């Protein structure tokens, strides 16, 4: 294993509160991998494994890998103490074809350590979603569930999101992901400009049993800045482009102007941050 010490050898402190070392219990980062090859994957791991906790092979892309390359990639990522899982859309396809058990067993055989249970495309009955979470847990998977719809034209209620979040926690889900898609716009808590809806966000934060249960998908930089300022640098963030992992960690540690300036001036007004009274 590579020795992950700081590249600069002089005594200084990161501007923001110290981050936990892996394995972390908070400040988790999930990346979305849309098709990195083995060599790209190894390069990223050697550079940034300290900053990655969950590795998602997006949507159904893992079905397109040559089997031996897929197994090799999964094994490589696991060797760096990172949880890896296939995108939730793939499980939805299996559910639609009545092959949930086959999907979970194959995910286990391939070496995945986690699965995502979502209903971004399908509408799953609550009882079925609950049973799948429990089935996946019984097989030893970490389970991440997702709330918020992918379809921009489907209306949903924040109360339903909160109800589902609480139920998923009771059923044993390890983390609940608040959906943002790849774009981060026009879905879930985000408007067409990628700004978080203040009413919805406040309601989720007030009613969630534990903020650390949630991973906020934040594919856009302004969303990452927003949540770090709102909830601190140990907020859980997801759907991060692999190429942006060091940029995000710089934000988390105050090594980038967007977050460094918050310790220099409490009155930051750049249009990115609206304080929510919790």
PDB file of C-alpha atoms in Angstrom:
ATOM      1  CA  UNK A   1       0.000   0.000   0.000  1.00  0.00           C
ATOM      2  CA  UNK A   2       1.198   3.494  -0.841  1.00  0.00           C
ATOM      3  CA  UNK A   3       2.209   5.741   2.054  1.00  0.00           C
ATOM      4  CA  UNK A   4      -0.300   8.601   1.862  1.00  0.00           C
ATOM      5  CA  UNK A   5       1.549  11.445   3.529  1.00  0.00           C
ATOM      6  CA  UNK A   6       1.209  15.030   2.444  1.00  0.00           C
ATOM      7  CA  UNK A   7       3.225  15.967  -0.594  1.00  0.00           C
ATOM      8  CA  UNK A   8       4.599  19.131   1.022  1.00  0.00           C
ATOM      9  CA  UNK A   9       7.102  18.527   3.798  1.00  0.00           C
ATOM     10  CA  UNK A  10       6.679  21.527   6.053  1.00  0.00           C
ATOM     11  CA  UNK A  11       4.654  22.061   9.194  1.00  0.00           C
ATOM     12  CA  UNK A  12       1.266  23.577   8.404  1.00  0.00           C
ATOM     13  CA  UNK A  13      -2.363  22.908   9.258  1.00  0.00           C
ATOM     14  CA  UNK A  14      -5.261  22.557   6.868  1.00  0.00           C
ATOM     15  CA  UNK A  15      -7.545  25.585   7.359  1.00  0.00           C
ATOM     16  CA  UNK A  16     -10.732  23.623   8.127  1.00  0.00           C
ATOM     17  CA  UNK A  17     -11.417  21.115  10.907  1.00  0.00           C
ATOM     18  CA  UNK A  18      -9.374  17.930  10.620  1.00  0.00           C
ATOM     19  CA  UNK A  19     -10.892  15.124   8.561  1.00  0.00           C
ATOM     20  CA  UNK A  20     -11.218  11.568   9.828  1.00  0.00           C
ATOM     21  CA  UNK A  21      -8.826   8.984   8.434  1.00  0.00           C
ATOM     22  CA  UNK A  22     -10.255   5.901   6.745  1.00  0.00           C
ATOM     23  CA  UNK A  23     -12.243   3.930   7.618  1.00  0.00           C
ATOM     24  CA  UNK A  24     -14.394   7.004   8.222  1.00  0.00           C
ATOM     25  CA  UNK A  25     -17.775   7.197   9.894  1.00  0.00           C
ATOM     26  CA  UNK A  26     -18.562  10.635   8.465  1.00  0.00           C
ATOM     27  CA  UNK A  27     -17.369  12.862   5.664  1.00  0.00           C
ATOM     28  CA  UNK A  28     -17.831  10.020   3.188  1.00  0.00           C
ATOM     29  CA  UNK A  29     -17.251  10.560  -0.525  1.00  0.00           C
ATOM     30  CA  UNK A  30     -18.878   8.476  -3.251  1.00  0.00           C
ATOM     31  CA  UNK A  31     -17.593   8.700  -6.817  1.00  0.00           C
ATOM     32  CA  UNK A  32     -19.534   7.838  -9.965  1.00  0.00           C
ATOM     33  CA  UNK A  33     -17.530   5.784 -12.455  1.00  0.00           C
ATOM     34  CA  UNK A  34     -18.980   5.704 -15.970  1.00  0.00           C
ATOM     35  CA  UNK A  35     -16.299   3.476 -17.445  1.00  0.00           C
ATOM     36  CA  UNK A  36     -12.765   3.876 -16.140  1.00  0.00           C
ATOM     37  CA  UNK A  37     -10.355   1.238 -17.400  1.00  0.00           C
ATOM     38  CA  UNK A  38      -8.050  -0.768 -15.160  1.00  0.00           C
ATOM     39  CA  UNK A  39      -5.064   1.515 -15.674  1.00  0.00           C
ATOM     40  CA  UNK A  40      -7.121   4.668 -15.070  1.00  0.00           C
ATOM     41  CA  UNK A  41      -8.584   3.047 -11.974  1.00  0.00           C
ATOM     42  CA  UNK A  42      -5.166   2.147 -10.601  1.00  0.00           C
ATOM     43  CA  UNK A  43      -3.852   5.659 -11.271  1.00  0.00           C
ATOM     44  CA  UNK A  44      -6.783   7.171  -9.389  1.00  0.00           C
ATOM     45  CA  UNK A  45      -6.408   4.767  -6.474  1.00  0.00           C
ATOM     46  CA  UNK A  46      -2.695   5.475  -6.112  1.00  0.00           C
ATOM     47  CA  UNK A  47      -3.363   9.202  -6.101  1.00  0.00           C
ATOM     48  CA  UNK A  48      -6.593   9.568  -4.165  1.00  0.00           C
ATOM     49  CA  UNK A  49      -7.646   6.410  -2.324  1.00  0.00           C
ATOM     50  CA  UNK A  50      -7.505   8.262   1.013  1.00  0.00           C
ATOM     51  CA  UNK A  51     -10.388  10.430  -0.150  1.00  0.00           C
ATOM     52  CA  UNK A  52     -12.767   7.825  -1.624  1.00  0.00           C
ATOM     53  CA  UNK A  53     -15.153   5.696   0.460  1.00  0.00           C
ATOM     54  CA  UNK A  54     -17.732   4.414  -2.032  1.00  0.00           C
ATOM     55  CA  UNK A  55     -17.166   3.649  -5.717  1.00  0.00           C
ATOM     56  CA  UNK A  56     -20.294   3.370  -7.876  1.00  0.00           C
ATOM     57  CA  UNK A  57     -20.211   1.737 -11.294  1.00  0.00           C
ATOM     58  CA  UNK A  58     -22.956   3.911 -12.737  1.00  0.00           C
ATOM     59  CA  UNK A  59     -26.361   2.693 -13.934  1.00  0.00           C
ATOM     60  CA  UNK A  60     -25.906  -0.662 -15.745  1.00  0.00           C
ATOM     61  CA  UNK A  61     -22.372  -0.078 -17.044  1.00  0.00           C
ATOM     62  CA  UNK A  62     -20.964  -3.033 -15.106  1.00  0.00           C
ATOM     63  CA  UNK A  63     -23.000  -5.372 -17.357  1.00  0.00           C
ATOM     64  CA  UNK A  64     -20.913  -4.203 -20.329  1.00  0.00           C
ATOM     65  CA  UNK A  65     -17.503  -5.075 -18.878  1.00  0.00           C
ATOM     66  CA  UNK A  66     -15.712  -8.249 -19.940  1.00  0.00           C
ATOM     67  CA  UNK A  67     -16.231 -10.474 -16.906  1.00  0.00           C
ATOM     68  CA  UNK A  68     -12.574 -10.941 -16.012  1.00  0.00           C
ATOM     69  CA  UNK A  69     -11.896  -7.211 -16.270  1.00  0.00           C
ATOM     70  CA  UNK A  70     -14.906  -6.481 -14.065  1.00  0.00           C
ATOM     71  CA  UNK A  71     -13.742  -8.956 -11.414  1.00  0.00           C
ATOM     72  CA  UNK A  72     -10.197  -7.613 -11.616  1.00  0.00           C
ATOM     73  CA  UNK A  73     -11.408  -4.038 -11.202  1.00  0.00           C
ATOM     74  CA  UNK A  74     -13.636  -4.898  -8.245  1.00  0.00           C
ATOM     75  CA  UNK A  75     -10.791  -6.765  -6.539  1.00  0.00           C
ATOM     76  CA  UNK A  76      -8.404  -3.862  -7.139  1.00  0.00           C
ATOM     77  CA  UNK A  77     -10.765  -1.269  -5.675  1.00  0.00           C
ATOM     78  CA  UNK A  78     -11.523  -3.458  -2.645  1.00  0.00           C
ATOM     79  CA  UNK A  79      -7.793  -3.857  -1.984  1.00  0.00           C
ATOM     80  CA  UNK A  80      -7.707  -0.114  -1.283  1.00  0.00           C
ATOM     81  CA  UNK A  81     -10.446  -0.434   1.366  1.00  0.00           C
ATOM     82  CA  UNK A  82     -13.157   1.158  -0.756  1.00  0.00           C
ATOM     83  CA  UNK A  83     -16.708  -0.191  -0.995  1.00  0.00           C
ATOM     84  CA  UNK A  84     -17.804  -0.808  -4.579  1.00  0.00           C
ATOM     85  CA  UNK A  85     -21.313  -1.283  -5.916  1.00  0.00           C
ATOM     86  CA  UNK A  86     -23.310  -1.271  -9.170  1.00  0.00           C
ATOM     87  CA  UNK A  87     -25.739   1.539  -9.918  1.00  0.00           C
ATOM     88  CA  UNK A  88     -29.299   1.234  -8.667  1.00  0.00           C
ATOM     89  CA  UNK A  89     -30.845   1.342 -12.140  1.00  0.00           C
ATOM     90  CA  UNK A  90     -29.349  -2.086 -12.850  1.00  0.00           C
ATOM     91  CA  UNK A  91     -31.132  -3.544  -9.821  1.00  0.00           C
ATOM     92  CA  UNK A  92     -34.366  -1.916 -10.990  1.00  0.00           C
ATOM     93  CA  UNK A  93     -33.984  -3.754 -14.312  1.00  0.00           C
ATOM     94  CA  UNK A  94     -33.500  -7.036 -12.436  1.00  0.00           C
ATOM     95  CA  UNK A  95     -36.575  -6.328 -10.316  1.00  0.00           C
ATOM     96  CA  UNK A  96     -38.604  -5.589 -13.438  1.00  0.00           C
ATOM     97  CA  UNK A  97     -37.562  -8.988 -14.834  1.00  0.00           C
ATOM     98  CA  UNK A  98     -38.269 -10.803 -11.538  1.00  0.00           C
ATOM     99  CA  UNK A  99     -34.591 -11.636 -11.080  1.00  0.00           C
ATOM    100  CA  UNK A 100     -33.756  -9.845  -7.851  1.00  0.00           C
ATOM    101  CA  UNK A 101     -32.272 -12.891  -6.130  1.00  0.00           C
ATOM    102  CA  UNK A 102     -30.186 -13.785  -9.168  1.00  0.00           C
ATOM    103  CA  UNK A 103     -28.890 -10.211  -9.312  1.00  0.00           C
ATOM    104  CA  UNK A 104     -27.892 -10.147  -5.651  1.00  0.00           C
ATOM    105  CA  UNK A 105     -26.240 -13.559  -5.816  1.00  0.00           C
ATOM    106  CA  UNK A 106     -24.274 -12.565  -8.907  1.00  0.00           C
ATOM    107  CA  UNK A 107     -23.210  -9.280  -7.287  1.00  0.00           C
ATOM    108  CA  UNK A 108     -21.885 -11.350  -4.384  1.00  0.00           C
ATOM    109  CA  UNK A 109     -20.083 -13.728  -6.733  1.00  0.00           C
ATOM    110  CA  UNK A 110     -18.422 -10.834  -8.563  1.00  0.00           C
ATOM    111  CA  UNK A 111     -17.162  -9.397  -5.291  1.00  0.00           C
ATOM    112  CA  UNK A 112     -19.247  -6.250  -4.872  1.00  0.00           C
ATOM    113  CA  UNK A 113     -19.381  -5.131  -1.239  1.00  0.00           C
ATOM    114  CA  UNK A 114     -22.506  -2.992  -1.465  1.00  0.00           C
ATOM    115  CA  UNK A 115     -25.689  -2.584  -3.483  1.00  0.00           C
ATOM    116  CA  UNK A 116     -27.944   0.367  -4.194  1.00  0.00           C
ATOM    117  CA  UNK A 117     -31.702   0.017  -3.851  1.00  0.00           C
ATOM    118  CA  UNK A 118     -33.529   2.734  -5.750  1.00  0.00           C
ATOM    119  CA  UNK A 119     -36.830   3.449  -7.452  1.00  0.00           C
ATOM    120  CA  UNK A 120     -35.713   6.288  -9.668  1.00  0.00           C
ATOM    121  CA  UNK A 121     -37.316   4.694 -12.724  1.00  0.00           C
ATOM    122  CA  UNK A 122     -39.595   1.988 -11.320  1.00  0.00           C
ATOM    123  CA  UNK A 123     -42.182   2.635  -8.642  1.00  0.00           C
ATOM    124  CA  UNK A 124     -41.480  -0.027  -6.028  1.00  0.00           C
ATOM    125  CA  UNK A 125     -44.106  -1.029  -3.475  1.00  0.00           C
ATOM    126  CA  UNK A 126     -42.864  -0.164   0.010  1.00  0.00           C
ATOM    127  CA  UNK A 127     -43.010  -3.807   1.091  1.00  0.00           C
ATOM    128  CA  UNK A 128     -40.913  -4.962  -1.878  1.00  0.00           C
ATOM    129  CA  UNK A 129     -38.284  -2.281  -1.274  1.00  0.00           C
ATOM    130  CA  UNK A 130     -38.154  -3.277   2.385  1.00  0.00           C
ATOM    131  CA  UNK A 131     -37.738  -6.970   1.546  1.00  0.00           C
ATOM    132  CA  UNK A 132     -34.930  -6.270  -0.930  1.00  0.00           C
ATOM    133  CA  UNK A 133     -33.026  -4.201   1.633  1.00  0.00           C
ATOM    134  CA  UNK A 134     -33.323  -7.010   4.168  1.00  0.00           C
ATOM    135  CA  UNK A 135     -32.379  -9.662   1.612  1.00  0.00           C
ATOM    136  CA  UNK A 136     -29.270  -7.723   0.597  1.00  0.00           C
ATOM    137  CA  UNK A 137     -28.271  -7.239   4.234  1.00  0.00           C
ATOM    138  CA  UNK A 138     -28.689 -10.963   4.876  1.00  0.00           C
ATOM    139  CA  UNK A 139     -26.141 -11.620   2.111  1.00  0.00           C
ATOM    140  CA  UNK A 140     -23.611  -9.378   3.826  1.00  0.00           C
ATOM    141  CA  UNK A 141     -23.905  -6.314   1.593  1.00  0.00           C
ATOM    142  CA  UNK A 142     -23.776  -2.747   2.739  1.00  0.00           C
ATOM    143  CA  UNK A 143     -26.996  -1.222   1.463  1.00  0.00           C
ATOM    144  CA  UNK A 144     -27.387   2.267   0.097  1.00  0.00           C
ATOM    145  CA  UNK A 145     -30.891   3.369  -0.793  1.00  0.00           C
ATOM    146  CA  UNK A 146     -31.961   6.341  -2.844  1.00  0.00           C
ATOM    147  CA  UNK A 147     -34.774   8.851  -2.446  1.00  0.00           C
ATOM    148  CA  UNK A 148     -35.889  11.378  -5.065  1.00  0.00           C
ATOM    149  CA  UNK A 149     -36.932  10.663  -8.637  1.00  0.00           C
ATOM    150  CA  UNK A 150     -34.760  10.763 -11.753  1.00  0.00           C
ATOM    151  CA  UNK A 151     -37.633  11.750 -14.051  1.00  0.00           C
ATOM    152  CA  UNK A 152     -37.860  15.556 -14.182  1.00  0.00           C
ATOM    153  CA  UNK A 153     -41.569  15.329 -15.025  1.00  0.00           C
ATOM    154  CA  UNK A 154     -42.506  13.180 -12.022  1.00  0.00           C
ATOM    155  CA  UNK A 155     -43.671  15.184  -9.072  1.00  0.00           C
ATOM    156  CA  UNK A 156     -42.904  13.902  -5.604  1.00  0.00           C
ATOM    157  CA  UNK A 157     -43.523  15.135  -2.107  1.00  0.00           C
ATOM    158  CA  UNK A 158     -40.794  15.886   0.386  1.00  0.00           C
ATOM    159  CA  UNK A 159     -42.923  14.198   3.032  1.00  0.00           C
ATOM    160  CA  UNK A 160     -42.767  10.979   1.036  1.00  0.00           C
ATOM    161  CA  UNK A 161     -38.980  11.280   0.829  1.00  0.00           C
ATOM    162  CA  UNK A 162     -38.733  11.687   4.586  1.00  0.00           C
ATOM    163  CA  UNK A 163     -41.109   8.789   5.222  1.00  0.00           C
ATOM    164  CA  UNK A 164     -39.057   6.563   2.912  1.00  0.00           C
ATOM    165  CA  UNK A 165     -35.780   7.674   4.513  1.00  0.00           C
ATOM    166  CA  UNK A 166     -37.016   6.726   7.965  1.00  0.00           C
ATOM    167  CA  UNK A 167     -38.363   3.379   6.746  1.00  0.00           C
ATOM    168  CA  UNK A 168     -35.096   2.535   4.979  1.00  0.00           C
ATOM    169  CA  UNK A 169     -33.134   3.219   8.159  1.00  0.00           C
ATOM    170  CA  UNK A 170     -35.443   0.930  10.134  1.00  0.00           C
ATOM    171  CA  UNK A 171     -35.039  -1.775   7.471  1.00  0.00           C
ATOM    172  CA  UNK A 172     -31.257  -1.674   7.867  1.00  0.00           C
ATOM    173  CA  UNK A 173     -30.006   0.614   5.096  1.00  0.00           C
ATOM    174  CA  UNK A 174     -26.500   1.863   5.845  1.00  0.00           C
ATOM    175  CA  UNK A 175     -26.849   5.159   3.989  1.00  0.00           C
ATOM    176  CA  UNK A 176     -29.661   7.028   2.261  1.00  0.00           C
ATOM    177  CA  UNK A 177     -28.734   8.879  -0.924  1.00  0.00           C
ATOM    178  CA  UNK A 178     -30.606  12.042  -1.885  1.00  0.00           C
ATOM    179  CA  UNK A 179     -30.792  11.812  -5.687  1.00  0.00           C
ATOM    180  CA  UNK A 180     -29.323  14.422  -8.026  1.00  0.00           C
ATOM    181  CA  UNK A 181     -28.567  12.400 -11.181  1.00  0.00           C
ATOM    182  CA  UNK A 182     -25.413  13.232 -13.119  1.00  0.00           C
ATOM    183  CA  UNK A 183     -26.594  16.731 -13.963  1.00  0.00           C
ATOM    184  CA  UNK A 184     -27.572  17.933 -10.491  1.00  0.00           C
ATOM    185  CA  UNK A 185     -30.420  19.952 -11.999  1.00  0.00           C
ATOM    186  CA  UNK A 186     -34.184  19.663 -12.137  1.00  0.00           C
ATOM    187  CA  UNK A 187     -34.521  16.661  -9.858  1.00  0.00           C
ATOM    188  CA  UNK A 188     -35.102  15.847  -6.194  1.00  0.00           C
ATOM    189  CA  UNK A 189     -34.143  18.851  -4.038  1.00  0.00           C
ATOM    190  CA  UNK A 190     -32.503  20.755  -6.914  1.00  0.00           C
ATOM    191  CA  UNK A 191     -34.094  23.256  -9.303  1.00  0.00           C
ATOM    192  CA  UNK A 192     -33.176  23.740 -12.962  1.00  0.00           C
ATOM    193  CA  UNK A 193     -30.170  25.869 -11.948  1.00  0.00           C
ATOM    194  CA  UNK A 194     -28.894  23.258  -9.507  1.00  0.00           C
ATOM    195  CA  UNK A 195     -29.856  25.261  -6.426  1.00  0.00           C
ATOM    196  CA  UNK A 196     -31.194  23.360  -3.423  1.00  0.00           C
ATOM    197  CA  UNK A 197     -34.825  24.024  -2.560  1.00  0.00           C
ATOM    198  CA  UNK A 198     -34.667  25.609   0.886  1.00  0.00           C
ATOM    199  CA  UNK A 199     -38.055  24.377   2.090  1.00  0.00           C
ATOM    200  CA  UNK A 200     -37.393  20.774   1.115  1.00  0.00           C
ATOM    201  CA  UNK A 201     -33.846  20.773   2.447  1.00  0.00           C
ATOM    202  CA  UNK A 202     -34.810  22.258   5.790  1.00  0.00           C
ATOM    203  CA  UNK A 203     -37.630  19.754   6.210  1.00  0.00           C
ATOM    204  CA  UNK A 204     -35.323  16.808   5.496  1.00  0.00           C
ATOM    205  CA  UNK A 205     -32.668  18.099   7.887  1.00  0.00           C
ATOM    206  CA  UNK A 206     -35.198  18.722  10.649  1.00  0.00           C
ATOM    207  CA  UNK A 207     -36.878  15.329  10.360  1.00  0.00           C
ATOM    208  CA  UNK A 208     -34.027  12.973   9.458  1.00  0.00           C
ATOM    209  CA  UNK A 209     -33.127  10.827  12.483  1.00  0.00           C
ATOM    210  CA  UNK A 210     -29.403  11.371  11.863  1.00  0.00           C
ATOM    211  CA  UNK A 211     -27.824  13.692   9.286  1.00  0.00           C
ATOM    212  CA  UNK A 212     -24.957  11.239   8.948  1.00  0.00           C
ATOM    213  CA  UNK A 213     -27.394   8.675   7.527  1.00  0.00           C
ATOM    214  CA  UNK A 214     -27.596  10.796   4.376  1.00  0.00           C
ATOM    215  CA  UNK A 215     -25.300  11.042   1.358  1.00  0.00           C
ATOM    216  CA  UNK A 216     -26.120  14.164  -0.651  1.00  0.00           C
ATOM    217  CA  UNK A 217     -25.484  13.769  -4.359  1.00  0.00           C
ATOM    218  CA  UNK A 218     -23.605  16.898  -5.408  1.00  0.00           C
ATOM    219  CA  UNK A 219     -22.212  16.544  -8.923  1.00  0.00           C
ATOM    220  CA  UNK A 220     -21.787  20.317  -9.280  1.00  0.00           C
ATOM    221  CA  UNK A 221     -19.040  22.271  -7.532  1.00  0.00           C
ATOM    222  CA  UNK A 222     -21.457  24.917  -6.261  1.00  0.00           C
ATOM    223  CA  UNK A 223     -23.492  22.156  -4.589  1.00  0.00           C
ATOM    224  CA  UNK A 224     -20.387  20.748  -2.903  1.00  0.00           C
ATOM    225  CA  UNK A 225     -19.460  24.208  -1.621  1.00  0.00           C
ATOM    226  CA  UNK A 226     -23.009  24.771  -0.426  1.00  0.00           C
ATOM    227  CA  UNK A 227     -23.259  21.599   1.653  1.00  0.00           C
ATOM    228  CA  UNK A 228     -19.770  21.958   3.121  1.00  0.00           C
ATOM    229  CA  UNK A 229     -20.633  25.482   4.264  1.00  0.00           C
ATOM    230  CA  UNK A 230     -24.043  24.416   5.546  1.00  0.00           C
ATOM    231  CA  UNK A 231     -23.221  21.123   7.281  1.00  0.00           C
ATOM    232  CA  UNK A 232     -19.432  21.222   7.657  1.00  0.00           C
ATOM    233  CA  UNK A 233     -16.554  19.551   5.861  1.00  0.00           C
ATOM    234  CA  UNK A 234     -17.517  16.121   7.207  1.00  0.00           C
ATOM    235  CA  UNK A 235     -20.818  16.028   5.321  1.00  0.00           C
ATOM    236  CA  UNK A 236     -21.347  12.922   3.158  1.00  0.00           C
ATOM    237  CA  UNK A 237     -21.250  13.749  -0.570  1.00  0.00           C
ATOM    238  CA  UNK A 238     -21.834  11.612  -3.643  1.00  0.00           C
ATOM    239  CA  UNK A 239     -21.921  11.433  -7.436  1.00  0.00           C
ATOM    240  CA  UNK A 240     -18.488  13.008  -7.576  1.00  0.00           C
ATOM    241  CA  UNK A 241     -16.660  12.849 -10.899  1.00  0.00           C
ATOM    242  CA  UNK A 242     -13.440  10.842 -10.379  1.00  0.00           C
ATOM    243  CA  UNK A 243     -11.503  13.698 -11.970  1.00  0.00           C
ATOM    244  CA  UNK A 244     -12.819  16.050  -9.281  1.00  0.00           C
ATOM    245  CA  UNK A 245     -11.931  14.011  -6.193  1.00  0.00           C
ATOM    246  CA  UNK A 246      -8.872  16.083  -5.219  1.00  0.00           C
ATOM    247  CA  UNK A 247     -10.755  19.292  -5.983  1.00  0.00           C
ATOM    248  CA  UNK A 248     -13.523  18.196  -3.589  1.00  0.00           C
ATOM    249  CA  UNK A 249     -11.053  17.192  -0.892  1.00  0.00           C
ATOM    250  CA  UNK A 250      -9.448  20.618  -1.290  1.00  0.00           C
ATOM    251  CA  UNK A 251     -12.854  22.161  -0.576  1.00  0.00           C
ATOM    252  CA  UNK A 252     -13.301  19.912   2.454  1.00  0.00           C
ATOM    253  CA  UNK A 253      -9.948  20.984   3.902  1.00  0.00           C
ATOM    254  CA  UNK A 254     -10.119  24.689   3.121  1.00  0.00           C
ATOM    255  CA  UNK A 255      -7.451  24.404   0.442  1.00  0.00           C
ATOM    256  CA  UNK A 256      -9.633  26.195  -2.101  1.00  0.00           C
ATOM    257  CA  UNK A 257     -10.837  29.772  -1.968  1.00  0.00           C
ATOM    258  CA  UNK A 258     -14.550  28.883  -1.803  1.00  0.00           C
ATOM    259  CA  UNK A 259     -14.143  27.352   1.659  1.00  0.00           C
ATOM    260  CA  UNK A 260     -10.895  28.975   2.846  1.00  0.00           C
ATOM    261  CA  UNK A 261     -12.540  32.393   2.780  1.00  0.00           C
ATOM    262  CA  UNK A 262     -15.230  31.244   5.213  1.00  0.00           C
ATOM    263  CA  UNK A 263     -12.681  31.229   8.046  1.00  0.00           C
ATOM    264  CA  UNK A 264     -11.361  34.641   7.022  1.00  0.00           C
ATOM    265  CA  UNK A 265     -14.740  36.332   6.840  1.00  0.00           C
ATOM    266  CA  UNK A 266     -17.949  35.093   8.439  1.00  0.00           C
ATOM    267  CA  UNK A 267     -20.013  37.311   6.145  1.00  0.00           C
ATOM    268  CA  UNK A 268     -19.497  35.507   2.844  1.00  0.00           C
ATOM    269  CA  UNK A 269     -21.977  36.632   0.209  1.00  0.00           C
ATOM    270  CA  UNK A 270     -21.336  35.049  -3.169  1.00  0.00           C
ATOM    271  CA  UNK A 271     -24.818  33.733  -3.905  1.00  0.00           C
ATOM    272  CA  UNK A 272     -23.945  30.138  -3.037  1.00  0.00           C
ATOM    273  CA  UNK A 273     -24.924  29.995   0.598  1.00  0.00           C
ATOM    274  CA  UNK A 274     -28.266  30.659   2.250  1.00  0.00           C
ATOM    275  CA  UNK A 275     -28.231  29.868   5.937  1.00  0.00           C
ATOM    276  CA  UNK A 276     -30.952  27.550   7.168  1.00  0.00           C
ATOM    277  CA  UNK A 277     -32.091  27.991  10.750  1.00  0.00           C
ATOM    278  CA  UNK A 278     -32.268  24.497  12.190  1.00  0.00           C
TER     279      UNK A 278
END
